[in-house]
Amino acid sequence: MDNNKVITAHELTKRFGDFTAVDKITFEVTRGEIFGFLGANGAGKTTAMRMLSGLSLPTSGQATVAGFDVYKQNEQIKKNIGYMSQKFSLYEDLTVKENIRFYAGIYGKSDAFIKEKTGYILDHLHMTSEANKLVGSLPLGWKQKLAFSVAIFHEPQLVFLDEPTGGVDPVTRREFWQMIYEAAETGITVFVTTHYMDEAEYCNRVSIMVDGRIEALDTPGGLKRTFGARSMDEVFLKLARAAKRSE
Amino acid sequence: MRTLKFLLQKEFRQIFRNPAILRIIFVMPMIQLLILPLAADYEVKNIKLAVVDHDHSSYSRQLISKITASGYFKLDNYNGSYKEALQEVEKDHADLVLEIPDHFEKNLVKEDASTLFIAINAINGVKAGLGSAYLQSIIRDFNGQVREEWVQFPRFSPETQVMVTSSNWFNPMMNYRYFMVPGILVILVTLVGSFLASLNIVKEKEVGTIEQINVTPVRKYQFILGKLIPFWLLGLFVLTLGLGVARFAYGIIPAGSLFTIYVFAAVFLLAVLGLGLLVSTFCSTQQQAILISFFMMMVFILLGGLYTSIESMPEWAQWLTKINPVSYFIDVMRMVVLKGSGLADIKTHLLTVFGIAVLLNGWAVVSYRKRS
């Protein structure tokens, strides 16, 4: 096992009845990388991510995450990953502090660790004065930044981000990407889906899914050269227009 | 263990922060126990009576005053004819028509026999049945009085006279509250135990937080225990509150030991919590969970022997009550509260409900999946 590969997927497939949501995808993600996982709505991104994070059982193919097999060792995978879903998933009726404490606690972190790191994170997010406010009362951008901090609080090897910046204003989006870079610097591999092509440019490598298959995988620069495009937007449009599935 | 501590802490924080749940737990049992037993009374009172008296004799008047003096009947009207009286029934002014024929008194005295006619509005079956039974017993009584006045009993009566005397065991005053309050309390405990729990889990599904929990290392049993324990405690709390209301508002002090009640309640709550868990694994929205819960609650109440006696149900329905945990608890509550039964007396009930609990929880655990 190549210790430098955080994710390896080989012909990973998920079928729901007759419908093949994810069709034999093969790729690898290297440690410390920011890996952009692009695709139109319904291309199969979320399903692929759910298989890799142990929420969904693959129909066929192989995959390992953090060195563990997705079929048999999904509980070990869970200890080593963070996950931020498309739906906001902190508890709105708990305070900022209580949410952090809860999620850190169920990952088995010690009280001392939780206390110290909570202080650091609140300070870093400039949310110290909001620590005892209910999460439901925060603006969306703050919630997303908090959710990301909670997802990596237990210092996982890898974090899955499913459209983390959907509906967030441009300033907060920039701050959010700043946080992603900081996380990557501490050695956390970032696996992120997005619909914003400017964000795709920030990634080290990008894959583009069309109709359940990975049609392209390269650095943003490499993709632009291959498709003779000036921007990632153009690359994406060229590929996504060929899609047969509707939204 | 530590994970469970965090789960419980979170659960209790959320429960005590939710005013709707607090109201359900604290206020609903109080109000239901204070109001429902007054309304859920089997005695039929204020039956509206229309009288058609063709005789106008002193006996006929005596009979009528005896009927109204019983307290069960309200004299609606004297009517000149049966036809008129029937119109009163049609207009729903009267439930019963008593027709006293011509020469009622004369026949009674001279011929030692007379006839009366009763017509009953049977739209409300219970009212009609009990009303006519009350009326007949009053008339029988009246008959006895008349015979005593006029007829010298021979030393050996030609007719055998059977006198029935009865005494009411366990509830000497036949107080319906003693009967209803423990039953209603059971329904409340069921409500809190199963349906609050299922709504709570389904809410996490709806909001999406359950998916977040599913990607954490929290084990299935930890998650389930984290949900069951708080509602198990809340159920016992509601029971305590309800027993308090029963004692201070109705003076109902269980004849048996509280320990027996709590032991049974603890096992019973496991069963209904298992049911709640099961409902939550099959529902993806709170709306679905509420509708299913509502449906099941109706079945529980109507097939639980709260309002109607299980013995008088058809056989197939009696079989259904055997898989209804609520019917066991209602029975046990009545046994312990009124009769003073102990653990040994309710052993079969306890074991059966424990079996149901194991079955429901097992089923729920099998169908709850962290991975689809």
Coordinates of C-alpha atoms in Angstrom, one line a residue:
Chain A
M1 CA 0.0 0.0 0.0
D2 CA 1.4 3.3 -1.1
N3 CA 1.3 5.4 2.1
N4 CA 1.2 8.5 0.1
K5 CA -2.2 7.8 -1.5
V6 CA -5.1 8.9 0.8
I7 CA -7.7 7.7 -1.6
T8 CA -7.5 5.0 -4.2
A9 CA -10.5 4.1 -6.3
H10 CA -10.6 1.4 -8.9
E11 CA -13.7 1.0 -11.1
L12 CA -15.9 2.0 -8.2
T13 CA -19.5 1.7 -9.1
K14 CA -22.9 2.4 -7.5
R15 CA -26.2 1.3 -9.1
F16 CA -29.7 2.1 -7.8
G17 CA -31.8 -0.5 -9.7
D18 CA -31.3 0.2 -13.4
F19 CA -29.7 3.6 -12.7
T20 CA -25.9 3.7 -12.6
A21 CA -25.2 6.7 -10.5
V22 CA -21.4 6.2 -10.4
D23 CA -19.9 4.3 -13.3
K24 CA -16.5 2.6 -12.8
I25 CA -14.5 5.6 -11.6
T26 CA -10.8 5.2 -11.1
F27 CA -8.6 7.8 -9.5
E28 CA -6.1 8.5 -6.7
V29 CA -5.7 11.3 -4.3
T30 CA -2.3 12.1 -2.8
R31 CA -1.7 13.2 0.8
G32 CA -1.9 16.9 1.4
E33 CA -3.6 17.5 -1.9
I34 CA -6.6 19.8 -2.6
F35 CA -8.6 17.6 -4.9
G36 CA -11.5 19.3 -6.8
F37 CA -14.3 16.9 -7.7
L38 CA -16.4 18.6 -10.3
G39 CA -19.5 17.7 -12.2
A40 CA -23.0 19.0 -13.1
N41 CA -25.9 18.3 -10.8
G42 CA -26.8 14.7 -10.9
A43 CA -23.4 13.6 -12.3
G44 CA -22.8 11.4 -9.3
K45 CA -20.4 13.4 -7.2
T46 CA -22.3 13.1 -3.9
T47 CA -22.9 9.4 -4.4
A48 CA -19.2 8.9 -5.0
M49 CA -18.3 10.9 -1.9
R50 CA -20.9 8.9 0.2
M51 CA -19.2 5.6 -0.9
L52 CA -15.8 6.9 0.0
S53 CA -16.9 8.2 3.4
G54 CA -18.6 4.9 4.3
L55 CA -22.2 6.2 4.1
S56 CA -23.1 4.1 1.1
L57 CA -22.1 0.6 0.1
P58 CA -20.5 0.4 -3.4
T59 CA -22.1 -2.0 -5.9
S60 CA -18.7 -3.1 -7.3
G61 CA -15.1 -2.0 -7.7
Q62 CA -12.5 -1.4 -5.1
A63 CA -11.5 1.6 -3.0
T64 CA -9.4 2.4 0.0
V65 CA -9.6 5.6 2.1
A66 CA -6.8 6.5 4.5
G67 CA -5.5 3.0 3.8
F68 CA -8.7 1.2 4.8
D69 CA -11.0 -0.8 2.6
V70 CA -14.4 0.8 2.0
Y71 CA -16.3 -2.5 2.2
K72 CA -14.9 -4.0 5.4
Q73 CA -13.2 -1.2 7.3
N74 CA -15.7 1.6 7.0
E75 CA -15.7 2.2 10.8
Q76 CA -11.9 2.7 10.8
I77 CA -12.3 5.1 7.8
K78 CA -14.7 7.1 9.8
K79 CA -12.2 7.8 12.6
N80 CA -9.8 9.2 10.0
I81 CA -12.0 11.4 7.9
G82 CA -14.0 14.6 8.3
Y83 CA -17.2 15.2 6.4
M84 CA -19.1 18.3 5.6
S85 CA -22.3 17.5 3.8
Q86 CA -24.3 19.6 1.3
K87 CA -27.0 20.0 4.0
F88 CA -25.9 22.1 7.0
S89 CA -25.4 19.5 9.7
L90 CA -24.6 21.2 12.9
Y91 CA -27.3 21.3 15.6
E92 CA -29.1 24.6 15.3
D93 CA -30.5 24.3 18.8
L94 CA -27.1 23.9 20.4
T95 CA -24.7 26.7 20.9
V96 CA -21.4 27.1 18.9
K97 CA -19.4 25.8 21.8
E98 CA -21.8 22.9 22.5
N99 CA -21.6 21.8 18.8
I100 CA -17.8 21.8 18.9
R101 CA -17.7 19.9 22.2
F102 CA -20.3 17.4 21.0
Y103 CA -18.5 16.5 17.7
A104 CA -15.1 16.5 19.3
G105 CA -16.4 14.3 22.1
I106 CA -17.8 11.6 19.9
Y107 CA -14.5 11.4 18.0
G108 CA -13.0 10.5 21.4
K109 CA -11.0 13.7 22.0
S110 CA -10.0 14.5 25.6
D111 CA -11.5 17.3 27.6
A112 CA -8.2 19.2 27.7
F113 CA -7.8 18.9 24.0
I114 CA -11.3 20.1 23.3
K115 CA -11.0 23.0 25.7
E116 CA -7.7 24.2 24.2
K117 CA -8.6 23.8 20.6
T118 CA -12.1 25.3 21.0
G119 CA -10.5 28.5 22.3
Y120 CA -8.1 28.5 19.4
I121 CA -10.8 28.0 16.8
L122 CA -13.2 30.5 18.1
D123 CA -10.4 33.0 18.2
H124 CA -9.4 32.1 14.7
L125 CA -13.0 32.4 13.4
H126 CA -13.5 35.7 15.3
M127 CA -16.5 34.0 17.0
T128 CA -15.4 34.2 20.6
S129 CA -18.3 36.5 21.5
E130 CA -20.7 34.1 19.7
A131 CA -19.5 31.1 21.5
N132 CA -22.7 30.8 23.6
K133 CA -25.1 31.7 20.9
L134 CA -27.3 29.1 19.2
V135 CA -25.9 28.0 15.9
G136 CA -29.4 28.6 14.3
S137 CA -29.0 32.3 14.9
L138 CA -25.8 32.7 12.9
P139 CA -25.6 33.9 9.3
L140 CA -25.0 31.2 6.7
G141 CA -21.4 32.1 5.9
W142 CA -20.4 31.8 9.6
K143 CA -22.3 28.5 9.9
Q144 CA -20.3 27.1 6.9
K145 CA -17.0 28.2 8.3
L146 CA -17.9 26.8 11.7
A147 CA -19.1 23.5 10.1
F148 CA -15.7 23.2 8.3
S149 CA -13.8 23.8 11.6
V150 CA -15.9 21.2 13.3
A151 CA -15.3 18.7 10.4
I152 CA -11.5 19.0 10.9
F153 CA -11.5 19.5 14.6
H154 CA -10.4 15.9 15.3
E155 CA -7.5 16.4 12.9
P156 CA -8.5 13.8 10.3
Q157 CA -6.2 12.7 7.5
L158 CA -8.8 13.6 4.9
V159 CA -11.8 15.9 4.8
F160 CA -14.7 15.6 2.4
L161 CA -16.4 18.9 1.5
D162 CA -19.7 18.6 -0.5
E163 CA -20.4 22.0 -2.0
P164 CA -19.3 23.8 1.1
T165 CA -19.7 27.3 -0.4
G166 CA -23.1 27.0 -1.9
G167 CA -25.1 30.1 -1.3
V168 CA -22.2 31.9 0.5
D169 CA -21.2 35.5 -0.4
P170 CA -17.9 36.1 -2.4
V171 CA -16.0 37.5 0.6
T172 CA -16.9 34.6 2.8
R173 CA -16.1 32.2 0.0
R174 CA -12.6 33.7 -0.2
E175 CA -12.2 33.4 3.6
F176 CA -13.4 29.8 3.3
W177 CA -10.8 28.9 0.8
Q178 CA -8.2 30.5 3.0
M179 CA -9.3 28.1 5.7
I180 CA -9.0 25.2 3.2
Y181 CA -5.4 26.2 2.4
E182 CA -4.5 26.4 6.0
A183 CA -6.0 22.9 6.6
A184 CA -4.0 21.6 3.7
E185 CA -0.8 23.1 5.1
T186 CA -1.3 21.2 8.3
G187 CA -1.3 18.0 6.2
I188 CA -5.1 17.4 5.9
T189 CA -6.0 16.2 2.4
V190 CA -9.1 18.1 1.0
F191 CA -11.6 16.5 -1.3
V192 CA -14.0 19.1 -2.4
T193 CA -16.9 19.4 -4.8
T194 CA -18.0 22.7 -6.1
H195 CA -20.0 24.4 -8.9
Y196 CA -17.8 27.6 -8.8
M197 CA -15.1 27.4 -11.5
D198 CA -13.0 30.1 -9.9
E199 CA -12.8 27.7 -6.9
A200 CA -11.7 24.9 -9.3
E201 CA -8.7 27.0 -10.2
Y202 CA -7.6 26.9 -6.5
C203 CA -7.4 23.1 -6.5
N204 CA -4.1 21.2 -7.1
R205 CA -5.9 18.7 -9.3
V206 CA -9.4 18.5 -10.6
S207 CA -11.5 15.7 -11.9
I208 CA -14.7 16.3 -13.9
M209 CA -17.6 13.8 -13.7
V210 CA -20.1 13.5 -16.5
D211 CA -23.0 11.0 -16.3
G212 CA -21.3 9.0 -13.5
R213 CA -17.9 8.7 -15.2
I214 CA -14.7 10.7 -14.7
E215 CA -14.1 12.3 -18.1
A216 CA -11.1 14.4 -17.2
L217 CA -8.5 14.5 -14.4
D218 CA -5.5 16.8 -14.3
T219 CA -4.2 20.0 -12.8
P220 CA -6.3 23.1 -13.8
G221 CA -3.5 24.2 -16.1
G222 CA -3.2 20.8 -17.7
L223 CA -7.0 20.6 -18.3
K224 CA -7.0 24.0 -19.9
R225 CA -4.2 23.0 -22.3
T226 CA -5.8 19.7 -23.2
F227 CA -9.1 21.3 -24.0
G228 CA -7.6 24.4 -25.5
A229 CA -9.6 26.5 -23.2
R230 CA -8.8 29.9 -21.5
S231 CA -10.6 29.1 -18.3
M232 CA -11.9 26.2 -16.2
D233 CA -15.3 27.5 -17.0
E234 CA -14.8 26.7 -20.7
V235 CA -13.3 23.2 -19.9
F236 CA -16.3 22.4 -17.8
L237 CA -18.9 23.6 -20.4
K238 CA -17.2 21.6 -23.1
L239 CA -17.4 18.4 -21.1
A240 CA -20.7 19.0 -19.3
R241 CA -22.6 19.8 -22.6
A242 CA -22.0 16.3 -23.7
A243 CA -24.0 15.0 -20.7
K244 CA -27.1 13.0 -21.5
R245 CA -28.6 13.0 -18.0
S246 CA -30.8 15.9 -17.2
E247 CA -30.7 17.6 -13.9
Chain B
M1 CA -19.0 5.1 27.6
R2 CA -17.6 8.5 27.0
T3 CA -19.2 8.8 23.6
L4 CA -22.5 7.9 25.2
K5 CA -22.0 10.6 27.8
F6 CA -21.6 13.2 25.0
L7 CA -24.7 11.9 23.2
L8 CA -26.8 12.0 26.3
Q9 CA -25.6 15.5 27.2
K10 CA -26.6 16.7 23.7
E11 CA -29.9 15.0 23.8
F12 CA -30.9 16.5 27.2
R13 CA -29.8 19.9 26.2
Q14 CA -31.9 19.8 23.1
I15 CA -35.0 18.5 25.0
F16 CA -34.8 21.1 27.7
R17 CA -34.3 23.8 25.2
N18 CA -37.4 22.9 23.2
P19 CA -40.5 24.6 24.7
A20 CA -42.9 22.4 22.8
I21 CA -41.4 19.2 24.3
L22 CA -41.4 20.7 27.8
R23 CA -45.0 21.6 27.4
I24 CA -45.8 18.1 26.2
I25 CA -44.0 16.6 29.2
F26 CA -45.2 18.9 32.0
V27 CA -48.4 20.5 31.0
M28 CA -50.1 17.9 28.8
P29 CA -50.2 15.1 31.5
M30 CA -51.6 17.5 34.1
I31 CA -54.3 18.9 31.9
Q32 CA -55.3 15.5 30.4
L33 CA -55.4 13.9 33.8
L34 CA -57.4 16.7 35.3
I35 CA -60.0 17.0 32.5
L36 CA -60.3 13.6 30.7
P37 CA -61.4 11.5 33.7
L38 CA -64.3 13.9 34.3
A39 CA -65.5 13.5 30.8
A40 CA -64.7 9.8 30.4
D41 CA -67.5 8.6 32.7
Y42 CA -69.5 5.5 31.9
E43 CA -72.5 6.6 33.9
V44 CA -75.3 8.0 31.7
K45 CA -77.0 10.9 33.3
N46 CA -79.5 13.5 32.1
I47 CA -81.5 11.2 29.9
K48 CA -84.3 13.2 28.4
L49 CA -87.6 11.6 29.0
A50 CA -90.9 12.3 27.3
V51 CA -94.0 11.0 29.1
V52 CA -97.4 10.2 27.6
D53 CA -99.7 9.7 30.5
H54 CA -103.1 8.6 29.5
D55 CA -104.1 7.6 33.0
H56 CA -103.5 10.7 35.1
S57 CA -103.9 8.7 38.2
S58 CA -102.0 9.0 41.5
Y59 CA -100.0 5.9 40.7
S60 CA -99.0 7.2 37.3
R61 CA -97.8 10.4 39.0
Q62 CA -96.0 8.5 41.7
L63 CA -94.2 6.5 39.0
I64 CA -93.1 9.6 37.2
S65 CA -91.9 11.3 40.3
K66 CA -90.0 8.2 41.2
I67 CA -88.3 8.2 37.8
T68 CA -87.3 11.8 37.9
A69 CA -86.2 11.5 41.6
S70 CA -83.6 8.9 40.6
G71 CA -81.4 11.6 39.1
Y72 CA -80.7 9.9 35.9
F73 CA -83.7 11.3 34.0
K74 CA -84.8 14.7 33.1
L75 CA -88.4 15.1 32.3
D76 CA -88.6 16.8 29.0
N77 CA -92.3 17.0 28.3
Y78 CA -95.7 15.7 29.0
N79 CA -97.3 14.9 25.7
G80 CA -100.9 14.3 24.9
S81 CA -100.3 11.4 22.5
Y82 CA -97.6 9.0 21.5
K83 CA -97.3 10.6 18.2
E84 CA -96.5 13.9 19.7
A85 CA -93.9 12.3 21.9
L86 CA -92.3 10.6 19.0
Q87 CA -91.9 14.0 17.4
E88 CA -89.9 15.1 20.4
V89 CA -87.6 12.2 19.8
E90 CA -87.3 13.1 16.2
K91 CA -86.3 16.7 17.2
D92 CA -83.8 15.2 19.6
H93 CA -85.6 16.7 22.6
A94 CA -86.2 13.3 24.1
D95 CA -84.2 10.1 24.3
L96 CA -86.9 7.9 25.8
V97 CA -90.7 7.9 25.6
L98 CA -92.7 6.3 28.5
E99 CA -96.3 5.7 27.6
I100 CA -98.6 5.0 30.5
P101 CA -101.9 3.5 29.2
D102 CA -105.5 4.2 30.3
H103 CA -106.6 2.5 33.4
F104 CA -103.0 1.9 34.5
E105 CA -103.9 2.3 38.2
K106 CA -107.2 0.4 37.9
N107 CA -105.6 -2.6 36.2
L108 CA -102.8 -2.6 38.6
V109 CA -105.0 -2.7 41.7
K110 CA -107.8 -4.8 40.4
E111 CA -106.1 -7.2 38.1
D112 CA -102.7 -7.2 39.7
A113 CA -101.1 -6.5 36.3
S114 CA -100.7 -3.6 33.9
T115 CA -98.5 -2.7 31.0
L116 CA -96.2 0.2 30.2
F117 CA -94.6 1.0 26.9
I118 CA -91.1 2.4 26.5
A119 CA -89.7 3.7 23.2
I120 CA -86.0 4.4 22.9
N121 CA -84.0 6.6 20.6
A122 CA -81.1 4.2 19.9
I123 CA -78.9 6.5 17.9
N124 CA -76.6 6.6 20.9
G125 CA -76.5 2.9 21.7
V126 CA -74.9 3.3 25.1
K127 CA -77.3 5.9 26.3
A128 CA -80.3 4.0 25.0
G129 CA -79.2 0.7 26.5
L130 CA -78.3 2.1 29.9
G131 CA -81.3 4.4 29.9
S132 CA -83.8 1.6 29.3
A133 CA -82.1 -0.6 31.9
Y134 CA -82.3 2.2 34.5
L135 CA -85.9 2.8 33.7
Q136 CA -86.8 -0.9 33.9
S137 CA -85.1 -1.2 37.2
I138 CA -87.0 1.8 38.6
I139 CA -90.3 0.4 37.3
R140 CA -89.5 -3.0 38.8
D141 CA -88.9 -1.3 42.1
F142 CA -92.1 0.6 41.8
N143 CA -93.9 -2.6 41.0
G144 CA -92.5 -4.1 44.2
Q145 CA -93.8 -1.2 46.2
V146 CA -97.2 -1.4 44.8
R147 CA -97.4 -5.1 45.5
E148 CA -96.4 -4.6 49.0
E149 CA -99.1 -2.0 49.5
W150 CA -101.9 -4.0 48.0
V151 CA -101.1 -7.6 48.1
Q152 CA -100.7 -9.6 51.2
F153 CA -98.0 -12.1 50.6
P154 CA -99.0 -15.6 51.5
R155 CA -96.7 -17.3 53.9
F156 CA -95.3 -19.4 51.1
S157 CA -95.2 -17.3 47.9
P158 CA -96.5 -19.2 44.9
E159 CA -93.8 -17.5 42.9
T160 CA -90.2 -18.0 43.9
Q161 CA -88.7 -14.8 44.9
V162 CA -85.0 -14.4 44.3
M163 CA -83.3 -11.4 45.8
V164 CA -80.0 -10.4 44.5
T165 CA -77.6 -8.4 46.6
S166 CA -74.2 -7.4 45.3
S167 CA -71.1 -5.8 46.8
N168 CA -68.5 -4.1 44.6
W169 CA -65.0 -5.4 45.4
F170 CA -61.9 -3.3 45.0
N171 CA -63.8 -0.2 44.0
P172 CA -66.7 -0.1 46.5
M173 CA -68.2 3.2 45.3
M174 CA -67.9 2.2 41.7
N175 CA -66.0 5.4 41.2
Y176 CA -65.1 5.6 37.5
R177 CA -62.1 7.8 38.1
Y178 CA -60.4 5.0 39.9
F179 CA -60.8 3.1 36.8
M180 CA -60.1 5.8 34.2
V181 CA -57.2 7.7 35.7
P182 CA -54.7 4.9 35.7
G183 CA -55.7 4.0 32.2
I184 CA -55.3 7.6 30.9
L185 CA -51.9 7.8 32.6
V186 CA -50.8 4.7 30.6
I187 CA -51.7 6.4 27.4
L188 CA -49.7 9.5 28.3
V189 CA -46.6 7.4 29.2
T190 CA -47.0 5.6 25.8
L191 CA -47.2 8.9 24.0
V192 CA -44.1 10.3 25.5
G193 CA -42.1 7.1 25.4
S194 CA -42.7 6.1 21.8
F195 CA -43.8 9.0 19.7
L196 CA -41.5 11.7 21.1
A197 CA -38.6 9.4 20.6
S198 CA -39.5 8.5 17.0
L199 CA -40.1 12.2 16.1
N200 CA -36.8 13.1 17.6
I201 CA -34.9 10.6 15.5
V202 CA -36.8 11.4 12.3
K203 CA -36.1 15.1 12.9
E204 CA -32.4 14.3 12.8
K205 CA -33.0 12.6 9.5
E206 CA -35.0 15.5 8.1
V207 CA -32.5 18.1 9.1
G208 CA -29.6 15.9 7.9
T209 CA -27.7 15.7 11.2
I210 CA -28.1 12.0 11.3
E211 CA -25.9 11.7 8.2
Q212 CA -23.2 13.7 10.0
I213 CA -23.5 11.3 13.0
N214 CA -23.3 8.4 10.5
V215 CA -19.8 9.5 9.3
T216 CA -18.5 9.7 12.8
P217 CA -17.2 6.6 14.7
V218 CA -20.3 6.6 16.9
R219 CA -21.5 3.0 16.9
K220 CA -25.1 2.0 16.2
Y221 CA -25.8 0.8 19.7
Q222 CA -24.4 4.1 21.1
F223 CA -26.6 6.2 19.0
I224 CA -29.7 4.1 19.8
L225 CA -28.9 4.1 23.5
G226 CA -28.3 7.9 23.4
K227 CA -31.8 8.2 22.0
L228 CA -33.6 5.6 24.2
I229 CA -32.2 6.6 27.6
P230 CA -33.5 10.2 27.7
F231 CA -37.0 9.2 26.6
W232 CA -37.1 6.3 29.0
L233 CA -36.3 8.7 31.8
L234 CA -38.9 11.1 30.5
G235 CA -41.5 8.4 30.4
L236 CA -40.8 7.5 34.0
F237 CA -41.0 11.2 34.9
V238 CA -44.4 11.6 33.3
L239 CA -45.6 8.5 35.2
T240 CA -44.4 10.0 38.5
L241 CA -46.1 13.3 37.7
G242 CA -49.3 11.5 36.8
L243 CA -49.3 9.4 39.9
G244 CA -48.9 12.6 41.8
V245 CA -51.9 14.2 40.0
A246 CA -53.9 11.0 40.7
R247 CA -53.1 11.2 44.4
F248 CA -53.6 14.9 45.0
A249 CA -56.5 15.6 42.6
Y250 CA -58.4 12.3 42.9
G251 CA -57.1 10.8 46.1
I252 CA -56.1 7.7 44.3
I253 CA -53.4 6.0 46.3
P254 CA -52.3 2.7 44.7
A255 CA -53.4 -0.3 46.9
G256 CA -50.3 -2.1 45.7
S257 CA -46.7 -0.9 45.8
L258 CA -45.2 1.8 43.7
F259 CA -42.2 -0.5 43.2
T260 CA -44.4 -2.9 41.2
I261 CA -45.7 -0.1 39.0
Y262 CA -42.3 1.3 38.3
V263 CA -40.8 -2.1 37.5
F264 CA -43.5 -2.8 35.0
A265 CA -43.3 0.8 33.6
A266 CA -39.6 0.4 33.1
V267 CA -40.1 -2.7 31.0
F268 CA -43.2 -1.3 29.2
L269 CA -41.2 1.8 28.2
L270 CA -38.6 -0.4 26.6
A271 CA -41.3 -1.9 24.5
V272 CA -42.9 1.4 23.3
L273 CA -39.4 3.0 22.8
G274 CA -38.6 0.0 20.6
L275 CA -41.8 0.8 18.6
G276 CA -40.8 4.4 18.4
L277 CA -37.4 3.4 17.1
L278 CA -39.0 1.1 14.6
V279 CA -41.3 3.8 13.3
S280 CA -38.3 6.2 12.9
T281 CA -36.4 3.7 10.8
F282 CA -39.3 3.5 8.3
C283 CA -40.1 7.2 8.1
S284 CA -38.0 9.9 6.5
T285 CA -40.1 12.9 7.5
Q286 CA -41.7 14.0 10.7
Q287 CA -45.1 14.2 9.0
Q288 CA -45.0 10.5 8.2
A289 CA -44.0 9.7 11.7
I290 CA -46.8 11.8 13.1
L291 CA -49.4 10.1 10.9
I292 CA -48.2 6.6 11.7
S293 CA -48.1 7.5 15.4
F294 CA -51.6 8.9 15.3
F295 CA -52.9 5.8 13.6
M296 CA -51.2 3.5 16.1
M297 CA -52.4 5.5 19.1
M298 CA -56.0 5.1 18.0
V299 CA -55.5 1.3 17.7
F300 CA -53.7 1.2 21.1
I301 CA -56.5 3.1 22.9
L302 CA -59.4 1.3 21.3
L303 CA -57.8 -2.1 21.5
G304 CA -56.3 -1.5 24.9
G305 CA -59.3 -1.9 27.1
L306 CA -59.3 1.8 28.2
Y307 CA -62.8 2.7 27.3
T308 CA -64.3 -0.7 26.3
S309 CA -63.9 -4.0 28.0
I310 CA -61.6 -6.4 26.2
E311 CA -63.8 -9.4 27.3
S312 CA -66.7 -8.1 25.3
M313 CA -64.7 -7.8 22.0
P314 CA -65.0 -10.4 19.3
E315 CA -62.4 -13.1 19.6
W316 CA -60.2 -11.9 16.8
A317 CA -60.0 -8.4 18.4
Q318 CA -59.1 -10.0 21.7
W319 CA -56.2 -11.6 20.0
L320 CA -55.1 -8.2 18.7
T321 CA -55.1 -6.8 22.2
K322 CA -52.6 -9.5 23.1
I323 CA -50.0 -7.9 21.0
N324 CA -50.8 -4.5 22.2
P325 CA -48.4 -3.6 25.0
V326 CA -50.7 -0.8 26.1
S327 CA -53.4 -3.3 27.0
Y328 CA -51.1 -5.0 29.4
F329 CA -50.0 -1.8 31.2
I330 CA -53.6 -0.6 31.5
D331 CA -54.5 -4.0 33.1
V332 CA -51.5 -3.9 35.4
M333 CA -52.2 -0.4 36.5
R334 CA -55.7 -1.3 37.4
M335 CA -54.6 -4.5 39.1
V336 CA -52.0 -2.7 41.2
V337 CA -53.8 0.5 41.9
L338 CA -57.2 -1.0 42.7
K339 CA -56.5 -4.6 43.8
G340 CA -53.1 -4.2 45.2
S341 CA -51.5 -6.9 43.1
G342 CA -47.8 -7.5 43.5
L343 CA -45.0 -8.6 41.2
A344 CA -46.0 -12.2 41.4
D345 CA -49.5 -11.5 40.2
I346 CA -48.4 -9.5 37.2
K347 CA -45.5 -11.9 36.3
T348 CA -47.2 -13.1 33.0
H349 CA -47.9 -9.5 32.0
L350 CA -44.3 -8.5 32.7
L351 CA -42.8 -11.4 30.8
T352 CA -45.1 -10.8 27.8
V353 CA -44.2 -7.1 27.6
F354 CA -40.6 -7.9 28.0
G355 CA -40.9 -10.3 25.1
I356 CA -42.6 -7.6 23.0
A357 CA -39.8 -5.2 24.0
V358 CA -37.0 -7.6 22.9
L359 CA -38.8 -8.2 19.6
L360 CA -39.5 -4.6 18.7
N361 CA -36.0 -3.4 19.7
G362 CA -34.4 -6.2 17.9
W363 CA -36.3 -5.5 14.7
A364 CA -35.5 -1.8 15.0
V365 CA -31.8 -2.4 15.5
V366 CA -31.6 -4.7 12.5
S367 CA -33.4 -2.2 10.3
Y368 CA -31.5 0.8 11.5
R369 CA -28.5 1.2 9.1
K370 CA -25.6 3.5 9.2
R371 CA -24.8 2.7 5.6
S372 CA -27.2 2.5 2.7

